[in-house]
Amino acid sequence: MRSLIRVLLVDDDEDDYKLTSAQLAAVPDTTYEVTWVAKADEAVEWIEAREHDVCLLDYHLGTETGLDVLRTLTDRAGVPCVLLTAVADAETDRAATAAGAVDYLVKGQFDSQHLERTIRYAVGNAAALRSLRESEERFRSVVEAATDGIAMLAADGVILTCNLALEQVFGAAPGELEGQSFLELVADEDDEIAGLFNQATATTTLQHHASDAEGLKADGSSFPLEISLSTWLSENDDRYWSAIVRDVT
């Protein structure tokens, strides 16, 4: 069964449209349904409508460029866009990536096989990113629904993000805890917890530590806590912490 890929081709040159359509028609086992748009403003509307699987976007579009179109998009993570350029150089490569293009092709230097491979990469990459975003959203919804306070910390213990439950545990306003040191939430900056942050810099192994502590609310009152800390290294060797906090009053 032939698969179907819906392509939005943005190009103000009808000859280029005919050539690209012919190349796509020559691809075996796949039907490419091509919509041709010649103007930049129309391109933005079509892309944001998300009715296509991929967009082939010409660099030159009258007085505007394909980069202008990409920069205008409100959601660059929607339809993956491949830029079609007349020349290949490092500057164009950097500009295309910065604007949100997943790849670029040089006109006159690709055949139907190369075009198909680029399109399939763009479509596959977009599908993977959508799946990742959906997974992150599901994970975030679980964290937000948790009754325990949960926070992600930088290597030095600064709170990068936290759920609503953590703010409620400490009586903080929404967003108030982000950017604050986790140690400031425990009485007298608990030596045991402070020692963990210092020790972790000397090891790459996963750490897990549970302890009791005295927490400090925003109004200055104290209360008993159970704190579970874990640490890990990212692919870039950046250290992060996760903290799970429970009020055991």
Coordinates of N, CA and C in Angstrom, one line a residue:
M1 N 0.8 -1.2 0.0 CA 0.0 0.0 0.0 C 0.9 1.3 0.0
R2 N 0.6 2.2 -0.9 CA 1.4 3.4 -1.0 C 1.0 4.3 0.2
S3 N 2.1 4.9 0.8 CA 1.9 5.8 1.9 C 1.6 7.2 1.3
L4 N 1.0 8.1 2.1 CA 0.6 9.4 1.6 C 1.4 10.5 2.5
I5 N 2.0 11.4 1.8 CA 2.7 12.5 2.5 C 2.2 13.8 1.9
R6 N 1.6 14.6 2.7 CA 1.1 15.9 2.2 C 2.2 17.0 2.3
V7 N 2.5 17.6 1.1 CA 3.6 18.5 1.0 C 3.1 19.9 0.7
L8 N 3.5 20.9 1.5 CA 3.2 22.3 1.1 C 4.5 22.8 0.5
L9 N 4.4 23.2 -0.8 CA 5.5 23.8 -1.5 C 5.3 25.3 -1.6
V10 N 6.2 26.1 -1.0 CA 6.2 27.5 -1.1 C 7.3 28.0 -2.0
D11 N 6.9 28.5 -3.2 CA 7.9 28.9 -4.2 C 7.2 29.8 -5.2
D12 N 7.8 30.9 -5.5 CA 7.2 31.9 -6.4 C 7.5 31.6 -7.8
D13 N 8.3 30.5 -8.1 CA 8.6 30.2 -9.5 C 7.9 28.9 -9.9
E14 N 7.0 29.1 -10.9 CA 6.1 27.9 -11.3 C 7.0 26.8 -11.9
D15 N 8.1 27.2 -12.6 CA 8.9 26.1 -13.1 C 9.5 25.2 -12.0
D16 N 9.9 25.9 -10.9 CA 10.5 25.1 -9.8 C 9.4 24.2 -9.2
Y17 N 8.2 24.7 -9.2 CA 7.1 23.9 -8.6 C 6.8 22.7 -9.5
K18 N 6.9 22.9 -10.8 CA 6.7 21.7 -11.7 C 7.8 20.7 -11.6
L19 N 9.0 21.2 -11.5 CA 10.2 20.3 -11.4 C 10.1 19.5 -10.1
T20 N 9.8 20.2 -9.0 CA 9.8 19.5 -7.7 C 8.6 18.5 -7.6
S21 N 7.5 18.9 -8.2 CA 6.3 18.0 -8.3 C 6.7 16.7 -9.1
A22 N 7.4 16.9 -10.2 CA 7.8 15.8 -11.0 C 8.7 14.9 -10.3
Q23 N 9.6 15.4 -9.5 CA 10.6 14.6 -8.7 C 9.8 13.8 -7.7
L24 N 8.9 14.4 -7.0 CA 8.1 13.7 -6.0 C 7.2 12.6 -6.6
A25 N 6.7 12.9 -7.8 CA 5.9 11.9 -8.5 C 6.7 10.7 -8.9
A26 N 8.0 10.8 -9.0 CA 8.8 9.7 -9.5 C 9.2 8.8 -8.3
V27 N 8.9 9.2 -7.1 CA 9.3 8.4 -5.9 C 8.3 7.2 -5.8
P28 N 8.9 5.9 -5.8 CA 8.1 4.7 -5.7 C 7.5 4.5 -4.3
D29 N 6.3 3.9 -4.3 CA 5.7 3.4 -3.0 C 5.1 4.6 -2.2
T30 N 5.2 5.8 -2.6 CA 4.7 6.9 -1.8 C 4.0 7.9 -2.7
T31 N 2.8 8.4 -2.3 CA 2.1 9.4 -3.0 C 2.3 10.7 -2.3
Y32 N 2.8 11.7 -3.0 CA 3.0 13.0 -2.5 C 1.9 14.0 -3.0
E33 N 1.1 14.4 -2.1 CA 0.0 15.3 -2.4 C 0.6 16.8 -2.2
V34 N 0.8 17.5 -3.3 CA 1.5 18.8 -3.2 C 0.5 19.9 -3.3
T35 N 0.6 20.9 -2.4 CA -0.1 22.1 -2.4 C 0.9 23.2 -2.7
W36 N 0.6 24.0 -3.8 CA 1.6 25.0 -4.2 C 1.1 26.4 -3.7
V37 N 2.0 27.1 -3.0 CA 1.7 28.5 -2.6 C 2.9 29.4 -3.0
A38 N 2.6 30.6 -3.5 CA 3.6 31.4 -4.1 C 4.0 32.6 -3.2
K39 N 3.1 33.0 -2.2 CA 3.3 34.2 -1.4 C 3.7 33.8 0.0
A40 N 4.5 34.7 0.6 CA 4.9 34.5 2.0 C 3.8 34.5 3.0
D41 N 2.9 35.5 2.8 CA 1.8 35.6 3.8 C 0.8 34.4 3.8
E42 N 0.6 33.9 2.5 CA -0.2 32.7 2.4 C 0.5 31.5 3.0
A43 N 1.8 31.5 2.9 CA 2.6 30.3 3.4 C 2.4 30.3 4.9
V44 N 2.4 31.4 5.6 CA 2.3 31.4 7.1 C 0.9 30.8 7.5
E45 N -0.1 31.2 6.7 CA -1.5 30.7 7.1 C -1.5 29.2 6.8
W46 N -1.0 28.7 5.7 CA -1.0 27.3 5.4 C -0.2 26.5 6.5
I47 N 0.9 27.0 6.8 CA 1.8 26.2 7.8 C 1.1 26.1 9.1
E48 N 0.6 27.3 9.6 CA 0.0 27.3 10.9 C -1.4 26.5 10.9
A49 N -1.9 26.3 9.8 CA -3.2 25.5 9.7 C -2.9 24.0 10.0
R50 N -1.6 23.6 9.8 CA -1.1 22.2 10.1 C -1.9 21.2 9.3
E51 N -2.1 21.5 8.0 CA -2.8 20.5 7.2 C -1.9 19.7 6.3
H52 N -0.5 19.9 6.5 CA 0.5 19.2 5.7 C 1.5 18.5 6.7
D53 N 2.1 17.5 6.1 CA 3.2 16.8 6.9 C 4.5 17.5 6.8
V54 N 4.8 18.2 5.8 CA 6.1 18.9 5.6 C 5.9 20.1 4.7
C55 N 6.8 21.0 4.9 CA 6.8 22.2 4.0 C 8.1 22.4 3.4
L56 N 8.1 22.5 2.0 CA 9.4 22.9 1.3 C 9.3 24.4 1.0
L57 N 10.2 25.1 1.6 CA 10.1 26.6 1.6 C 11.3 27.2 0.9
D58 N 10.9 27.9 -0.2 CA 12.0 28.6 -1.0 C 12.6 29.8 -0.2
Y59 N 13.9 30.0 -0.4 CA 14.5 31.1 0.3 C 14.1 32.4 -0.2
H60 N 13.9 32.6 -1.6 CA 13.5 33.8 -2.2 C 12.1 33.8 -2.5
L61 N 11.3 34.7 -1.9 CA 9.9 34.9 -2.1 C 9.5 36.3 -2.3
G62 N 9.9 36.8 -3.5 CA 9.7 38.2 -3.8 C 10.5 39.1 -2.9
T63 N 9.8 40.0 -2.2 CA 10.6 40.9 -1.3 C 10.9 40.3 0.0
E64 N 10.4 39.1 0.3 CA 10.6 38.4 1.6 C 11.4 37.1 1.3
T65 N 11.8 36.5 2.4 CA 12.6 35.3 2.3 C 11.9 34.2 3.1
G66 N 12.3 32.9 2.8 CA 11.8 31.8 3.6 C 12.1 32.0 5.1
L67 N 13.3 32.6 5.4 CA 13.6 32.8 6.8 C 12.6 33.8 7.4
D68 N 12.1 34.8 6.7 CA 11.1 35.7 7.2 C 9.8 34.9 7.6
V69 N 9.5 34.0 6.7 CA 8.3 33.1 7.0 C 8.5 32.3 8.3
L70 N 9.6 31.7 8.4 CA 9.9 30.9 9.6 C 9.9 31.7 10.9
R71 N 10.4 32.9 10.8 CA 10.5 33.8 12.0 C 9.1 34.3 12.3
T72 N 8.2 34.3 11.4 CA 6.8 34.9 11.6 C 5.9 33.8 12.3
L73 N 6.3 32.5 12.2 CA 5.4 31.5 12.7 C 5.3 31.6 14.2
T74 N 4.1 31.4 14.7 CA 3.9 31.4 16.2 C 4.3 30.1 16.8
D75 N 4.3 29.0 16.0 CA 4.7 27.7 16.6 C 5.6 27.1 15.6
R76 N 6.9 27.2 15.8 CA 7.9 26.6 14.9 C 7.9 25.1 15.0
A77 N 7.3 24.5 16.1 CA 7.3 23.1 16.3 C 6.2 22.4 15.6
G78 N 5.4 23.1 14.7 CA 4.3 22.5 14.0 C 4.7 21.7 12.8
V79 N 4.5 22.2 11.6 CA 4.8 21.5 10.4 C 6.4 21.7 10.2
P80 N 7.1 20.6 10.0 CA 8.6 20.7 9.7 C 8.8 21.4 8.4
C81 N 9.8 22.3 8.4 CA 10.0 23.1 7.1 C 11.5 22.8 6.7
V82 N 11.6 22.5 5.3 CA 12.9 22.4 4.7 C 13.1 23.6 3.8
L83 N 14.2 24.3 4.0 CA 14.5 25.5 3.2 C 15.1 25.1 1.9
L84 N 14.7 25.7 0.8 CA 15.3 25.5 -0.6 C 16.1 26.7 -0.9
T85 N 17.4 26.6 -1.1 CA 18.3 27.7 -1.3 C 19.0 27.6 -2.7
A86 N 19.5 28.7 -3.1 CA 20.3 28.7 -4.3 C 21.8 28.3 -4.1
V87 N 22.2 28.6 -2.9 CA 23.6 28.3 -2.5 C 23.7 27.6 -1.2
A88 N 24.8 26.9 -0.9 CA 25.0 26.3 0.3 C 26.3 26.9 1.0
D89 N 26.1 27.5 2.2 CA 27.2 28.0 2.9 C 26.9 27.9 4.4
A90 N 27.9 28.1 5.2 CA 27.8 28.0 6.6 C 26.8 29.1 7.2
E91 N 26.8 30.3 6.6 CA 25.9 31.3 7.1 C 24.5 30.9 6.8
T92 N 24.1 30.4 5.7 CA 22.8 30.0 5.4 C 22.4 28.8 6.3
D93 N 23.3 27.9 6.5 CA 23.0 26.8 7.4 C 22.7 27.3 8.8
R94 N 23.5 28.2 9.4 CA 23.2 28.7 10.7 C 21.9 29.5 10.8
A95 N 21.6 30.3 9.7 CA 20.4 31.1 9.7 C 19.2 30.2 9.6
A96 N 19.3 29.2 8.8 CA 18.1 28.3 8.6 C 17.8 27.5 9.9
T97 N 18.8 27.1 10.6 CA 18.7 26.3 11.8 C 18.1 27.3 12.9
A98 N 18.6 28.5 13.0 CA 18.2 29.4 14.0 C 16.7 29.8 13.8
A99 N 16.3 29.9 12.5 CA 14.9 30.3 12.2 C 13.9 29.1 12.4
G100 N 14.4 27.9 12.5 CA 13.5 26.8 12.8 C 13.4 25.7 11.7
A101 N 14.2 25.9 10.6 CA 14.2 24.9 9.6 C 14.9 23.6 10.0
V102 N 14.3 22.4 9.6 CA 14.9 21.2 10.1 C 16.1 20.8 9.1
D103 N 16.1 21.3 7.9 CA 17.2 21.0 7.0 C 17.1 22.0 5.8
Y104 N 18.0 21.9 4.9 CA 17.9 22.7 3.7 C 18.5 22.0 2.5
L105 N 18.0 22.3 1.3 CA 18.4 21.7 0.1 C 18.8 22.8 -0.9
V106 N 19.9 22.5 -1.7 CA 20.3 23.4 -2.7 C 19.7 23.1 -4.0
K107 N 19.0 24.1 -4.6 CA 18.3 23.9 -5.8 C 19.3 23.5 -6.9
G108 N 18.8 22.5 -7.7 CA 19.6 22.0 -8.8 C 20.7 21.0 -8.4
Q109 N 20.7 20.7 -7.1 CA 21.8 19.8 -6.7 C 21.1 18.6 -5.9
F110 N 19.8 18.4 -6.1 CA 19.2 17.2 -5.5 C 18.3 16.5 -6.5
D111 N 18.2 15.2 -6.4 CA 17.3 14.4 -7.3 C 16.1 13.9 -6.4
S112 N 15.3 13.1 -7.0 CA 14.1 12.7 -6.3 C 14.4 11.8 -5.1
Q113 N 15.5 11.0 -5.2 CA 15.9 10.2 -4.1 C 16.4 11.0 -2.9
H114 N 17.2 12.0 -3.2 CA 17.7 12.9 -2.1 C 16.5 13.7 -1.5
L115 N 15.6 14.2 -2.4 CA 14.5 14.9 -1.9 C 13.6 14.1 -1.0
E116 N 13.4 12.8 -1.4 CA 12.5 11.9 -0.6 C 13.2 11.7 0.8
R117 N 14.5 11.4 0.8 CA 15.2 11.1 2.0 C 15.1 12.3 3.0
T118 N 15.2 13.5 2.5 CA 15.2 14.7 3.3 C 13.8 14.9 3.9
I119 N 12.8 14.7 3.0 CA 11.4 14.8 3.5 C 11.1 13.8 4.6
R120 N 11.5 12.5 4.3 CA 11.2 11.5 5.3 C 11.9 11.8 6.7
Y121 N 13.1 12.3 6.6 CA 13.8 12.7 7.8 C 13.0 13.8 8.5
A122 N 12.6 14.8 7.8 CA 11.8 15.9 8.4 C 10.6 15.4 9.1
V123 N 9.8 14.6 8.4 CA 8.6 14.0 8.9 C 8.8 13.1 10.1
G124 N 9.8 12.3 10.0 CA 10.1 11.4 11.1 C 10.6 12.2 12.3
N125 N 11.4 13.2 12.1 CA 11.9 14.0 13.2 C 10.8 14.7 13.9
A126 N 9.8 15.3 13.1 CA 8.7 16.0 13.7 C 7.8 15.0 14.5
A127 N 7.6 13.8 14.0 CA 6.8 12.8 14.8 C 7.5 12.5 16.1
A128 N 8.8 12.3 16.1 CA 9.5 12.0 17.3 C 9.4 13.2 18.3
L129 N 9.5 14.4 17.8 CA 9.4 15.6 18.7 C 8.0 15.7 19.3
R130 N 7.0 15.4 18.5 CA 5.6 15.5 19.0 C 5.4 14.4 20.1
S131 N 6.0 13.2 19.9 CA 5.8 12.2 20.9 C 6.5 12.6 22.2
L132 N 7.7 13.2 22.0 CA 8.5 13.6 23.2 C 7.7 14.7 24.0
R133 N 7.1 15.7 23.2 CA 6.3 16.7 23.9 C 5.1 16.1 24.6
E134 N 4.4 15.2 24.0 CA 3.3 14.5 24.6 C 3.7 13.8 25.9
S135 N 4.8 13.1 25.8 CA 5.4 12.4 27.0 C 5.7 13.4 28.1
E136 N 6.3 14.5 27.7 CA 6.7 15.5 28.7 C 5.4 16.1 29.4
E137 N 4.4 16.3 28.5 CA 3.1 16.9 29.1 C 2.4 15.9 30.0
R138 N 2.5 14.6 29.6 CA 1.9 13.6 30.5 C 2.6 13.5 31.8
F139 N 4.0 13.6 31.7 CA 4.8 13.5 33.0 C 4.5 14.7 33.8
R140 N 4.4 15.9 33.2 CA 4.2 17.1 33.9 C 2.8 17.1 34.6
S141 N 1.8 16.5 34.0 CA 0.5 16.4 34.6 C 0.5 15.5 35.8
V142 N 1.3 14.4 35.7 CA 1.5 13.5 36.9 C 2.1 14.3 38.0
V143 N 3.2 15.0 37.7 CA 3.9 15.8 38.8 C 3.0 16.8 39.4
E144 N 2.3 17.5 38.6 CA 1.4 18.5 39.1 C 0.2 17.9 40.0
A145 N -0.2 16.7 39.6 CA -1.2 16.1 40.4 C -0.8 15.4 41.7
A146 N 0.6 15.3 41.9 CA 1.1 14.7 43.0 C 0.8 15.5 44.3
T147 N 0.6 14.8 45.4 CA 0.3 15.5 46.7 C 1.6 15.8 47.4
D148 N 2.7 15.2 47.0 CA 4.0 15.5 47.6 C 4.6 16.7 46.8
G149 N 5.4 17.5 47.5 CA 6.1 18.6 46.8 C 7.2 18.0 46.0
I150 N 7.4 18.4 44.7 CA 8.4 17.9 43.8 C 9.1 19.1 43.2
A151 N 10.5 19.0 43.2 CA 11.3 20.1 42.6 C 12.4 19.5 41.8
M152 N 12.8 20.2 40.8 CA 14.1 19.9 40.0 C 15.1 21.0 40.4
L153 N 16.3 20.6 40.8 CA 17.3 21.6 41.3 C 18.5 21.6 40.4
A154 N 19.2 22.7 40.4 CA 20.5 22.8 39.8 C 21.5 22.1 40.7
A155 N 22.8 22.0 40.2 CA 23.8 21.3 41.0 C 24.0 22.0 42.3
D156 N 23.9 23.3 42.4 CA 24.1 24.0 43.7 C 22.9 24.1 44.6
G157 N 21.8 23.4 44.1 CA 20.6 23.4 44.9 C 19.6 24.5 44.6
V158 N 19.8 25.3 43.6 CA 18.8 26.3 43.2 C 17.6 25.6 42.5
I159 N 16.4 26.0 42.9 CA 15.2 25.4 42.4 C 15.0 25.9 40.9
L160 N 15.0 25.0 40.0 CA 14.7 25.3 38.6 C 13.3 25.3 38.3
T161 N 12.6 24.3 38.8 CA 11.1 24.2 38.6 C 10.5 23.4 39.7
C162 N 9.3 23.6 40.0 CA 8.6 22.8 41.1 C 7.1 22.7 40.8
N163 N 6.4 21.8 41.5 CA 5.0 21.7 41.3 C 4.2 22.5 42.3
L164 N 2.9 22.6 42.1 CA 2.1 23.4 43.0 C 2.1 22.9 44.4
A165 N 2.2 21.6 44.6 CA 2.3 21.0 46.0 C 3.4 21.5 46.8
L166 N 4.6 21.7 46.2 CA 5.8 22.2 46.9 C 5.5 23.6 47.3
E167 N 4.9 24.4 46.5 CA 4.6 25.8 46.8 C 3.6 25.8 48.0
Q168 N 2.7 24.9 48.0 CA 1.7 24.9 49.1 C 2.3 24.4 50.4
V169 N 3.2 23.4 50.3 CA 3.9 23.0 51.5 C 4.6 24.1 52.2
F170 N 5.3 25.0 51.5 CA 6.0 26.1 52.1 C 5.2 27.4 52.1
G171 N 4.0 27.3 51.7 CA 3.2 28.6 51.8 C 3.6 29.7 50.9
A172 N 4.2 29.3 49.7 CA 4.7 30.2 48.8 C 3.8 30.6 47.7
A173 N 3.9 31.7 47.1 CA 3.1 32.1 46.0 C 3.5 31.4 44.7
P174 N 2.7 31.3 43.7 CA 3.1 30.6 42.4 C 4.3 31.3 41.8
G175 N 5.3 30.5 41.5 CA 6.5 31.0 40.9 C 7.5 31.5 41.9
E176 N 7.2 31.7 43.1 CA 8.0 32.3 44.1 C 9.3 31.5 44.5
L177 N 9.2 30.2 44.4 CA 10.3 29.3 44.8 C 11.3 29.2 43.7
E178 N 11.0 29.3 42.5 CA 11.9 29.2 41.4 C 13.0 30.2 41.5
G179 N 14.3 29.7 41.4 CA 15.4 30.6 41.5 C 15.9 30.8 42.9
Q180 N 15.2 30.2 43.9 CA 15.6 30.2 45.3 C 16.4 29.0 45.6
S181 N 17.3 29.1 46.6 CA 18.1 27.9 47.0 C 17.2 27.0 47.8
F182 N 17.3 25.7 47.6 CA 16.5 24.7 48.3 C 16.9 24.8 49.8
L183 N 18.1 25.1 50.1 CA 18.6 25.1 51.4 C 18.0 26.2 52.3
E184 N 17.5 27.2 51.6 CA 16.8 28.3 52.3 C 15.4 27.9 52.9
L185 N 15.0 26.7 52.4 CA 13.6 26.2 52.8 C 13.7 25.3 54.1
V186 N 14.9 25.1 54.5 CA 15.1 24.3 55.7 C 15.8 25.1 56.8
A187 N 15.4 24.8 58.1 CA 15.9 25.6 59.2 C 17.4 25.5 59.3
D188 N 18.0 26.7 59.5 CA 19.5 26.7 59.7 C 20.3 26.1 58.6
E189 N 19.7 26.1 57.4 CA 20.3 25.5 56.2 C 21.0 24.1 56.6
D190 N 20.1 23.2 56.9 CA 20.5 21.8 57.4 C 21.8 21.3 56.9
D191 N 22.7 21.1 57.8 CA 24.1 20.7 57.5 C 24.1 19.4 56.7
E192 N 23.2 18.4 57.1 CA 23.2 17.2 56.4 C 22.9 17.3 54.9
I193 N 21.9 18.1 54.6 CA 21.5 18.3 53.2 C 22.5 19.2 52.5
A194 N 23.0 20.2 53.1 CA 24.1 21.0 52.5 C 25.3 20.2 52.1
G195 N 25.6 19.2 53.0 CA 26.7 18.3 52.7 C 26.5 17.5 51.5
L196 N 25.3 17.1 51.2 CA 25.0 16.3 50.1 C 25.3 17.0 48.8
F197 N 24.9 18.3 48.7 CA 25.2 19.1 47.5 C 26.7 19.2 47.3
N198 N 27.5 19.3 48.3 CA 28.9 19.4 48.2 C 29.6 18.1 47.8
Q199 N 29.1 17.0 48.4 CA 29.7 15.7 48.1 C 29.4 15.3 46.7
A200 N 28.3 15.6 46.2 CA 27.8 15.1 44.9 C 28.8 15.6 43.8
T201 N 29.4 16.7 43.9 CA 30.3 17.2 42.9 C 31.5 16.3 42.7
A202 N 31.8 15.5 43.6 CA 33.0 14.6 43.5 C 32.7 13.2 43.0
T203 N 31.4 12.9 42.7 CA 31.1 11.6 42.2 C 30.1 11.7 41.0
T204 N 30.1 10.7 40.2 CA 29.1 10.7 39.0 C 28.0 9.7 39.2
T205 N 28.1 8.9 40.4 CA 27.1 7.9 40.6 C 25.8 8.5 41.0
L206 N 24.7 7.8 40.7 CA 23.4 8.2 41.1 C 23.3 8.1 42.7
Q207 N 22.7 9.2 43.3 CA 22.6 9.3 44.7 C 21.2 9.3 45.1
H208 N 20.8 8.7 46.2 CA 19.5 8.8 46.7 C 19.6 8.9 48.3
H209 N 19.0 9.9 48.8 CA 19.1 10.1 50.3 C 17.8 10.7 50.8
A210 N 17.3 10.0 51.9 CA 16.1 10.5 52.6 C 16.5 10.9 54.0
S211 N 15.9 12.0 54.4 CA 16.2 12.5 55.7 C 15.0 13.3 56.3
D212 N 15.0 13.5 57.6 CA 14.1 14.4 58.2 C 14.7 15.7 58.4
A213 N 13.9 16.8 58.3 CA 14.4 18.1 58.4 C 13.3 19.0 59.0
E214 N 13.7 20.2 59.3 CA 12.7 21.2 59.8 C 12.5 22.3 58.7
G215 N 11.3 22.3 58.1 CA 11.1 23.3 57.0 C 10.7 24.6 57.5
L216 N 10.9 25.6 56.6 CA 10.5 27.0 57.0 C 9.5 27.5 56.0
K217 N 8.3 27.9 56.5 CA 7.3 28.5 55.6 C 7.6 29.9 55.3
A218 N 6.9 30.4 54.3 CA 7.1 31.8 53.9 C 6.9 32.8 55.0
D219 N 6.0 32.5 56.0 CA 5.7 33.4 57.1 C 6.7 33.2 58.3
G220 N 7.7 32.4 58.1 CA 8.7 32.2 59.1 C 8.5 31.1 60.1
S221 N 7.3 30.5 60.0 CA 7.0 29.3 60.9 C 7.7 28.1 60.4
S222 N 8.0 27.1 61.4 CA 8.7 25.9 61.0 C 7.7 24.7 61.2
F223 N 8.1 23.6 60.5 CA 7.3 22.4 60.5 C 8.2 21.2 60.1
P224 N 7.8 20.0 60.5 CA 8.6 18.8 60.2 C 8.4 18.3 58.8
L225 N 9.6 17.9 58.1 CA 9.6 17.5 56.8 C 10.2 16.1 56.6
E226 N 9.8 15.4 55.6 CA 10.6 14.3 55.1 C 11.1 14.7 53.7
I227 N 12.4 14.6 53.5 CA 13.0 15.0 52.2 C 13.7 13.9 51.6
S228 N 13.4 13.6 50.3 CA 14.1 12.6 49.5 C 14.8 13.3 48.4
L229 N 16.1 13.1 48.3 CA 16.9 13.7 47.3 C 17.6 12.7 46.4
S230 N 17.6 12.9 45.1 CA 18.4 12.1 44.1 C 19.1 13.0 43.2
T231 N 20.2 12.5 42.6 CA 21.0 13.4 41.7 C 21.4 12.5 40.5
W232 N 21.6 13.2 39.4 CA 22.0 12.5 38.2 C 22.8 13.5 37.3
L233 N 23.5 12.9 36.3 CA 24.2 13.7 35.3 C 23.5 13.7 34.0
S234 N 23.4 14.8 33.3 CA 22.8 14.8 32.0 C 23.9 14.3 31.0
E235 N 23.5 14.2 29.7 CA 24.4 13.8 28.6 C 25.5 14.8 28.5
N236 N 25.3 16.0 28.9 CA 26.4 17.0 28.8 C 27.2 17.1 30.1
D237 N 27.0 16.1 31.0 CA 27.7 16.1 32.3 C 27.2 17.2 33.2
D238 N 26.1 17.8 33.0 CA 25.5 18.8 33.9 C 24.8 18.0 35.0
R239 N 25.0 18.4 36.3 CA 24.3 17.8 37.4 C 23.0 18.4 37.7
Y240 N 22.0 17.6 38.0 CA 20.7 18.0 38.5 C 20.3 17.2 39.7
W241 N 19.3 17.8 40.4 CA 18.8 17.1 41.6 C 17.3 17.0 41.5
S242 N 16.7 16.0 42.0 CA 15.2 16.0 42.2 C 15.0 15.9 43.7
A243 N 14.0 16.6 44.1 CA 13.7 16.6 45.6 C 12.2 16.3 45.7
I244 N 11.9 15.4 46.6 CA 10.5 15.1 47.0 C 10.3 15.4 48.4
V245 N 9.3 16.3 48.7 CA 9.2 16.8 50.1 C 7.8 16.5 50.6
R246 N 7.7 16.0 51.8 CA 6.4 15.7 52.4 C 6.3 16.4 53.8
D247 N 5.2 17.1 54.0 CA 4.9 17.7 55.3 C 4.4 16.5 56.2
V248 N 5.1 16.3 57.3 CA 4.7 15.2 58.2 C 4.3 15.8 59.6
T249 N 3.7 16.9 59.5 CA 3.1 17.5 60.7 C 2.1 16.6 61.4

